[in-house]
Tab-separated table of C-alpha atoms and ligand atoms in Angstrom:
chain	number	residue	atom	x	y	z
Y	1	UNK	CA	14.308	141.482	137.811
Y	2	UNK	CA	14.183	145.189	135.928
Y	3	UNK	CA	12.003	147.029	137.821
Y	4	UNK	CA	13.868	150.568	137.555
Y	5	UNK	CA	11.572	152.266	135.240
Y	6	UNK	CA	7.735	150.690	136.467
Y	7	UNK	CA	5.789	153.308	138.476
Y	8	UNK	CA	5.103	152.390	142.331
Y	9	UNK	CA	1.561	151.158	143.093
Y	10	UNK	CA	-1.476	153.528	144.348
Y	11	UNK	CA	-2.852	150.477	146.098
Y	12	UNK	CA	-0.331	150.034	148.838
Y	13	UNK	CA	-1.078	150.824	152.328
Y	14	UNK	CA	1.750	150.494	154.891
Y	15	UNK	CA	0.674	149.851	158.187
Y	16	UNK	CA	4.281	148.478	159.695
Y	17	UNK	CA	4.851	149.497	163.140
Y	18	UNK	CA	1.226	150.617	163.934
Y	19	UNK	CA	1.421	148.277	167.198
Y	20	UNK	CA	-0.022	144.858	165.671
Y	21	UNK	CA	2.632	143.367	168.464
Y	22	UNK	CA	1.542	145.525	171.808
Y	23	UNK	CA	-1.882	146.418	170.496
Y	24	UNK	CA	-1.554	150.092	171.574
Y	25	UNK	CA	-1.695	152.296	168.953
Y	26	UNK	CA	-2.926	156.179	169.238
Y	27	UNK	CA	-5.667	157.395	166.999
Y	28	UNK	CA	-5.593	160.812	165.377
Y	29	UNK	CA	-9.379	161.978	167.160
Y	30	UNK	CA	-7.271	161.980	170.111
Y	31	UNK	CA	-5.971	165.492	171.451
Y	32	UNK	CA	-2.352	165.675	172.868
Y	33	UNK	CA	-4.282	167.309	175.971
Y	34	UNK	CA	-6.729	164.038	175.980
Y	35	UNK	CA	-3.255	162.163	176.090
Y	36	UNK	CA	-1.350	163.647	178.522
Y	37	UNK	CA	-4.085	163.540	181.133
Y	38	UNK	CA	-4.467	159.691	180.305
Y	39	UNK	CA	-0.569	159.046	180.729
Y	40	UNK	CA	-0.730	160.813	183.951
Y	41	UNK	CA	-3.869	159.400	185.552
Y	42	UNK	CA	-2.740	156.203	184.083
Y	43	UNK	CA	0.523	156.848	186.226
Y	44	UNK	CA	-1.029	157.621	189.309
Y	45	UNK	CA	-4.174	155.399	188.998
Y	46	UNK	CA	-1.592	152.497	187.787
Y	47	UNK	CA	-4.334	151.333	184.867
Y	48	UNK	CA	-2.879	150.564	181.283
Y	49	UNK	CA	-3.262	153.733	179.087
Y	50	UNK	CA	-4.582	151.886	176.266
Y	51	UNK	CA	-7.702	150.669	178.529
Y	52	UNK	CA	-8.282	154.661	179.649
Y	53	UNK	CA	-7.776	155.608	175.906
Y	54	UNK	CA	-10.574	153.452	174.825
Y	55	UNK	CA	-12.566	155.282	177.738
Y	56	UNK	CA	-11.737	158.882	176.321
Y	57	UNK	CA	-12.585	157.747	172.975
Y	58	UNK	CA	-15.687	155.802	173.399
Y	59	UNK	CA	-14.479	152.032	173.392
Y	60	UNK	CA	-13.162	150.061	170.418
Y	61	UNK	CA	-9.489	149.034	170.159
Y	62	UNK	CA	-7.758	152.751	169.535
Y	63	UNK	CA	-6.104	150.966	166.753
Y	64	UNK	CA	-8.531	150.470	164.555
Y	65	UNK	CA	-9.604	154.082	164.617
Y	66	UNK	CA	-6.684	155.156	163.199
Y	67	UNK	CA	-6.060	152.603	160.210
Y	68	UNK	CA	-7.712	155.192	157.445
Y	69	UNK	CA	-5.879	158.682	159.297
Y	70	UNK	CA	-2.383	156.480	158.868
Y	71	UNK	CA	-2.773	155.605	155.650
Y	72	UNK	CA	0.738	155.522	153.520
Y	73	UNK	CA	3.091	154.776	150.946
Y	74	UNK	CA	6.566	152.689	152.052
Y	75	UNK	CA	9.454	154.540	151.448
Y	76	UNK	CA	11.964	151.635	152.051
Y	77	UNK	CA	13.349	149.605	149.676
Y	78	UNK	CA	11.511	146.309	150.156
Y	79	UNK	CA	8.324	148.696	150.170
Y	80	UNK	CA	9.058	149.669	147.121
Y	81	UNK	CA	9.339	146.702	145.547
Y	82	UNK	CA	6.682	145.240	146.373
Y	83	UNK	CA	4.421	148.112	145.244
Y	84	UNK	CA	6.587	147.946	141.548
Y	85	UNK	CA	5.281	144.706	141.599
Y	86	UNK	CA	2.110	145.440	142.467
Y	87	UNK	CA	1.457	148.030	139.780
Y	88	UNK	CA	3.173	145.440	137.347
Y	89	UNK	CA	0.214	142.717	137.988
Y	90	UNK	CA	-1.756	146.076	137.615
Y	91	UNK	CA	-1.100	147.051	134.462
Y	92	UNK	CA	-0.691	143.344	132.760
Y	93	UNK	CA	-3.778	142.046	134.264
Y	94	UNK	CA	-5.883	145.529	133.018
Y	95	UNK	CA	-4.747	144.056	129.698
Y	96	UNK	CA	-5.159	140.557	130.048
Y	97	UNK	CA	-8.787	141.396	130.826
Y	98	UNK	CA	-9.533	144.240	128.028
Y	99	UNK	CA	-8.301	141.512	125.754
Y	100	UNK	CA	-11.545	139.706	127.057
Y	101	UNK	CA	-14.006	142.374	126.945
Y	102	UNK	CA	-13.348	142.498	130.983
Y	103	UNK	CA	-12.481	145.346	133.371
Y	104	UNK	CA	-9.774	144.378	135.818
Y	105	UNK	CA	-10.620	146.255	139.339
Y	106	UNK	CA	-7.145	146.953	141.133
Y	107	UNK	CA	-6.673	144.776	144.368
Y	108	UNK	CA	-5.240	146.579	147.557
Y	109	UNK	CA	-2.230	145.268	149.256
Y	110	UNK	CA	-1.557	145.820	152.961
Y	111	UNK	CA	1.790	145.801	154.622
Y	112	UNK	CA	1.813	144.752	158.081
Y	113	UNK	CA	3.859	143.467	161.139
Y	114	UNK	CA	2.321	141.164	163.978
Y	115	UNK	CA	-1.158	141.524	163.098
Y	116	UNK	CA	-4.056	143.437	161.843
Y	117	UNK	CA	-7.704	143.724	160.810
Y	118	UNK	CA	-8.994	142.418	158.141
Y	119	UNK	CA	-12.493	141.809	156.955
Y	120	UNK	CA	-11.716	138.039	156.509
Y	121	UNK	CA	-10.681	138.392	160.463
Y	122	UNK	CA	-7.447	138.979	162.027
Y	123	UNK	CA	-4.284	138.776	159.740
Y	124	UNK	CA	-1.409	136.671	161.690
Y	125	UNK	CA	2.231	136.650	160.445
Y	126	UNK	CA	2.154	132.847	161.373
Y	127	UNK	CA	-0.566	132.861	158.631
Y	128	UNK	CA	1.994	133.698	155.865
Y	129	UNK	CA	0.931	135.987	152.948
Y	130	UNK	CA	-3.093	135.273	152.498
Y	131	UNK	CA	-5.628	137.048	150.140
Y	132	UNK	CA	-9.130	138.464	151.416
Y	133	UNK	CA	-11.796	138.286	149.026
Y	134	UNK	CA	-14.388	140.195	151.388
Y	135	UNK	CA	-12.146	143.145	151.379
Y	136	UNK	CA	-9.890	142.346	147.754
Y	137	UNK	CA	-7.046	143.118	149.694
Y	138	UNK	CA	-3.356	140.978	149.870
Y	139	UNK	CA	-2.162	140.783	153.264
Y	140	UNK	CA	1.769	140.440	153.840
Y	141	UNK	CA	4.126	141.063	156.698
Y	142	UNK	CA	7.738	141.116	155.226
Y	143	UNK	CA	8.970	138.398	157.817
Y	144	UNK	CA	7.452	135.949	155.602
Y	145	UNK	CA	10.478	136.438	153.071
Y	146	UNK	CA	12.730	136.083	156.023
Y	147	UNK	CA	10.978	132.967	156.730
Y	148	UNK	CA	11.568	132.118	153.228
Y	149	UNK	CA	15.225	132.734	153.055
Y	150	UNK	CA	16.334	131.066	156.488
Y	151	UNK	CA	14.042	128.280	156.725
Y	152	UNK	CA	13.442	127.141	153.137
Y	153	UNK	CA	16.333	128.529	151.395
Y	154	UNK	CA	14.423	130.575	148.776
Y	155	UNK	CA	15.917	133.881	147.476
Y	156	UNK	CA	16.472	136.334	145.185
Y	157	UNK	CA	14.097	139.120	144.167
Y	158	UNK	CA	11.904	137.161	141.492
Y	159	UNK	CA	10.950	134.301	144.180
Y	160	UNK	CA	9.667	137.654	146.221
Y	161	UNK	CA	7.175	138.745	143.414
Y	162	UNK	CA	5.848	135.233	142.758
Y	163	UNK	CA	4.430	135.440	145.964
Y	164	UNK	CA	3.072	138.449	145.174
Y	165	UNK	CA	1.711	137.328	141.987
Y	166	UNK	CA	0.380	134.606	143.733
Y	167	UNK	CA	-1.923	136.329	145.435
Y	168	UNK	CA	-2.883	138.493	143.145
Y	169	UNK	CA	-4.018	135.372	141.010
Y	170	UNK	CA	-6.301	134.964	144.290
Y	171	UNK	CA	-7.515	138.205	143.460
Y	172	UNK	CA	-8.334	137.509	139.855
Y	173	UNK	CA	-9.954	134.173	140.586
Y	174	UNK	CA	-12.314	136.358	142.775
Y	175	UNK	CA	-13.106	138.422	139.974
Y	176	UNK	CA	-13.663	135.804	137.460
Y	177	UNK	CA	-16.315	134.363	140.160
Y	178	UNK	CA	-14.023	130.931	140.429
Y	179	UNK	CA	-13.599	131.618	144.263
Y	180	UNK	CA	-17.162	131.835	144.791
Y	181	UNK	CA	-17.780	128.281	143.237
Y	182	UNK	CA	-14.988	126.329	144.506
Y	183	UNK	CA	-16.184	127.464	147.997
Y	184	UNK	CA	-19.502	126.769	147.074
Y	185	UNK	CA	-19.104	123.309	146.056
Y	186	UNK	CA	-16.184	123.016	149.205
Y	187	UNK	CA	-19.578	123.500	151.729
Y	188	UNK	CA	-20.745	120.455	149.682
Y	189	UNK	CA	-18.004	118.069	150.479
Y	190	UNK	CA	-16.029	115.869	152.884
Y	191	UNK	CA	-12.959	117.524	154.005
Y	192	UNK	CA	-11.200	115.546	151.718
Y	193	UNK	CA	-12.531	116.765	148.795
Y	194	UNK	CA	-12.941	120.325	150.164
Y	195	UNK	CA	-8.791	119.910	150.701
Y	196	UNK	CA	-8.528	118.611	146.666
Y	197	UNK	CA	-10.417	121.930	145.789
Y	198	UNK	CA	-8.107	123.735	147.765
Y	199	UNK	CA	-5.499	122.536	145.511
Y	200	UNK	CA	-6.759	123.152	142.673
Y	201	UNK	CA	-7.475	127.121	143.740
Y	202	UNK	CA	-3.832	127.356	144.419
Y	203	UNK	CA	-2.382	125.285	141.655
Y	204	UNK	CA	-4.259	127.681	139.018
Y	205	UNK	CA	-3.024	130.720	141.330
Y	206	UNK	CA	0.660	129.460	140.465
Y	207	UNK	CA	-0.243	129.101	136.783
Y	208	UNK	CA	-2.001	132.632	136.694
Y	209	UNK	CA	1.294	134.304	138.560
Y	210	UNK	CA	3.295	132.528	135.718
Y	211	UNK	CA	1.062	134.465	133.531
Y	212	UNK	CA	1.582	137.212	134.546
Y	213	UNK	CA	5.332	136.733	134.605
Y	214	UNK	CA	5.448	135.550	131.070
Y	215	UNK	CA	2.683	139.270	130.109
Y	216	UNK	CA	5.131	141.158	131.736
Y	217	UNK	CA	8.420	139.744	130.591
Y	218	UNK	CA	7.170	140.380	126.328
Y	219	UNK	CA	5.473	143.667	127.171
Y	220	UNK	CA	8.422	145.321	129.644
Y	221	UNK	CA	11.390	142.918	129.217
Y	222	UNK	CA	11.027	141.941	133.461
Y	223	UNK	CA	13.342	138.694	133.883
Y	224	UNK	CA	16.636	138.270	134.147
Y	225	UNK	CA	18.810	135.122	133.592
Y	226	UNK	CA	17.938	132.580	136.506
Y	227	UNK	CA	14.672	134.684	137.316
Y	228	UNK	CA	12.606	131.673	136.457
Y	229	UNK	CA	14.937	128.904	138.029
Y	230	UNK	CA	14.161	131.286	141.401
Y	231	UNK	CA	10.568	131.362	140.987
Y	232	UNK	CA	10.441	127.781	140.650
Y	233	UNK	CA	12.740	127.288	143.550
Y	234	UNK	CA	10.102	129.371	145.278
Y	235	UNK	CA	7.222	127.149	144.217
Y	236	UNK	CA	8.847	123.992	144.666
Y	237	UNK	CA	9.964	125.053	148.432
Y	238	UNK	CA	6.097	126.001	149.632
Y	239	UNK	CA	4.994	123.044	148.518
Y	240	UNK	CA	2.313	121.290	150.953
Y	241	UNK	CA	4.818	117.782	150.922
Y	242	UNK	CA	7.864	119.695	151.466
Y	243	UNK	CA	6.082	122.573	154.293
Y	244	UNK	CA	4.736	119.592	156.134
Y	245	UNK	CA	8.182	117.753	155.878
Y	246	UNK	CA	9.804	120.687	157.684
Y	247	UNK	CA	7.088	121.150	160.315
Y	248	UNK	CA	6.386	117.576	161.324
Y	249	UNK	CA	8.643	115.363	159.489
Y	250	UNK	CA	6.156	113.208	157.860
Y	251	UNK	CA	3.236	113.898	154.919
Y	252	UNK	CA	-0.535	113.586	154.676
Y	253	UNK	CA	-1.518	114.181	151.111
Y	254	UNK	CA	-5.007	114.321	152.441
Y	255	UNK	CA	-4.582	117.025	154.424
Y	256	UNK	CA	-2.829	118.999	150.987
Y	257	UNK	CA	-4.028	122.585	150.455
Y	258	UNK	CA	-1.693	123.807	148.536
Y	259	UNK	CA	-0.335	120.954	146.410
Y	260	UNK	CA	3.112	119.313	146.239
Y	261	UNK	CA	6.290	121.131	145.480
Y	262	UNK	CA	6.035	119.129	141.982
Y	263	UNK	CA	2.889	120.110	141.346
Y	264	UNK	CA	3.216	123.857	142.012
Y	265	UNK	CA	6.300	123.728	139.877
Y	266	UNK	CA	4.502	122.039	136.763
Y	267	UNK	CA	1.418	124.597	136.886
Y	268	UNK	CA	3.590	127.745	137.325
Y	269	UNK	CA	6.204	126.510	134.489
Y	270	UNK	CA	2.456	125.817	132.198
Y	271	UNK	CA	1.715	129.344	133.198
Y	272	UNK	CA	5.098	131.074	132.465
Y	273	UNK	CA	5.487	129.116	129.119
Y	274	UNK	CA	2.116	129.686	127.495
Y	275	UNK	CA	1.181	133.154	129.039
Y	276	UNK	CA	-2.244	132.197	128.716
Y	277	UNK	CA	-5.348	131.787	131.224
Y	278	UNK	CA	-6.700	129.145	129.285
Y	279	UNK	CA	-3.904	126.802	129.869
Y	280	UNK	CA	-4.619	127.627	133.458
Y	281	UNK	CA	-7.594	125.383	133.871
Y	282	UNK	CA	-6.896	123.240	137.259
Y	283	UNK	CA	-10.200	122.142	137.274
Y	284	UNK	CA	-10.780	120.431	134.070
Y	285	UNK	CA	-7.392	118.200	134.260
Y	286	UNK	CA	-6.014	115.919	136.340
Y	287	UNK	CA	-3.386	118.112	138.598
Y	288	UNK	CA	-0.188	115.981	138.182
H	1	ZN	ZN1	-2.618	130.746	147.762
């Protein structure tokens, strides 16, 4: 991909390392006097300085108090591209929705390790990348690509922003009011039916991260030869069929969320090669 000359992403909040794993994290409110007394009487007294931290400053999970004081930009490398690519399915899908008579409202992306809170409950890294509508914010620890690389075989830097772009179609189905109605009509159903919706959801999120891909490529020039092949590769390796092959060595279509590895790759190629929400329509046709 050419990212070298997009701006980095406003929306980005790195919270890496803030003790997701050992749940002890130190808020700001907390004096280095307040903290040096609780090391010390945690010595002595032998009780877990997290437990007389939450005593000092009033109960909660310390944590959690210091999520907005933390707040930052990543200044690595991966960070970095991830909040290119960010700001990319920023500007495209502001334009994408102008062309509508819309106004695109930018998601929020959260890096994390472990866990962390979210307002859709705690984010896992076993949960893989996931979007929260209650909060419009993309949740990601970076392990997932490692997961991706060693377990499925996926690389290269375009199969890294799908999944991005994946999510981000999350996002725009929330703001288009499609989330609200497939969940809607999910209370509604038998499980499998509420699974077929499912796949439908994610289908059209592959389609609308091909948009975006195909925006971006005409407006900026993005892709580079084999970017696409990648980002199918991608799409084709998460597939529900292939996942479930991996973890338990057989498939249960019923239990399909996602959709299969063929499917994913038909509805992000439709997206890519029309660059066109209509064409995106998961709902209406028959998701072969
Ligand atoms: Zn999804």
């Amino acid at each position: 991909m050419r990212l070298e000359d997009q701006r980095e992403s406003d929306n980005i909040e790195d919270r890496r390392g803030e003790g997701g794993r050992s749940g002890f994290g130190i808020g700001r409110g907390v004096g280095v006097g307040t903290l040096l007394v609780v090391l010390a009487a945690s010595y002595f007294l032998g009780i877990d300085p997290s437990v007389m931290l939450s005593l000092f400053t009033g109960g909660g999970p310390p944590v959690s108090q210091s999520t907005q004081a933390q707040r930052s930009a990543p200044d690595d490398a991966m960070g970095t591209f991830i909040s290119k690519v960010l700001a990319d399915t920023e500007d495209t899908w502001r334009e994408i929705f102008q062309q509508s008579g819309r106004q695109y409202r930018d998601p929020k992306l959260v890096l994390f390790t472990g866990a962390t809170p979210t307002a859709c409950g705690t984010g896992q890294t076993a949960t893989g990348p996931f979007y929260c509508p209650l909060d419009q914010t993309i949740y990601i620890d970076l392990a997932f690509y490692q997961e991706l690389r060693e377990r499925f075989q996926v690389r290269g830097d375009f199969a890294q922003a799908y999944v991005i772009a994946h999510e981000v179609g999350h996002h725009v189905q929330n703001l288009l009011g499609i989330m609200d109605e497939v969940q809607a009509a999910r209370s509604r159903s038998s499980e499998a039916q509420a699974n077929a919706m499912s796949v439908r959801l994610e289908l059209q999120a592959d389609c609308l991260a091909g948009v975006w891909a195909s925006h971006a490529d005409r407006t900026r020039n993005i892709l580079e030869t084999g970017d696409i092949e990648e980002g199918l590769t991608a799409a084709s390796a998460i597939g529900d069929d292939r996942v479930q092959q991996q973890m338990q060595g057989y498939i249960v279509p019923d239990s399909f969320t996602h959709g299969s590895s063929a499917q994913r790759v038909t509805w992000f190629r439709r997206g890519i090669e029309s660059g066109d929400i209509r064409q995106c329509n998961t709902f209406e046709t028959r998701p072969h």
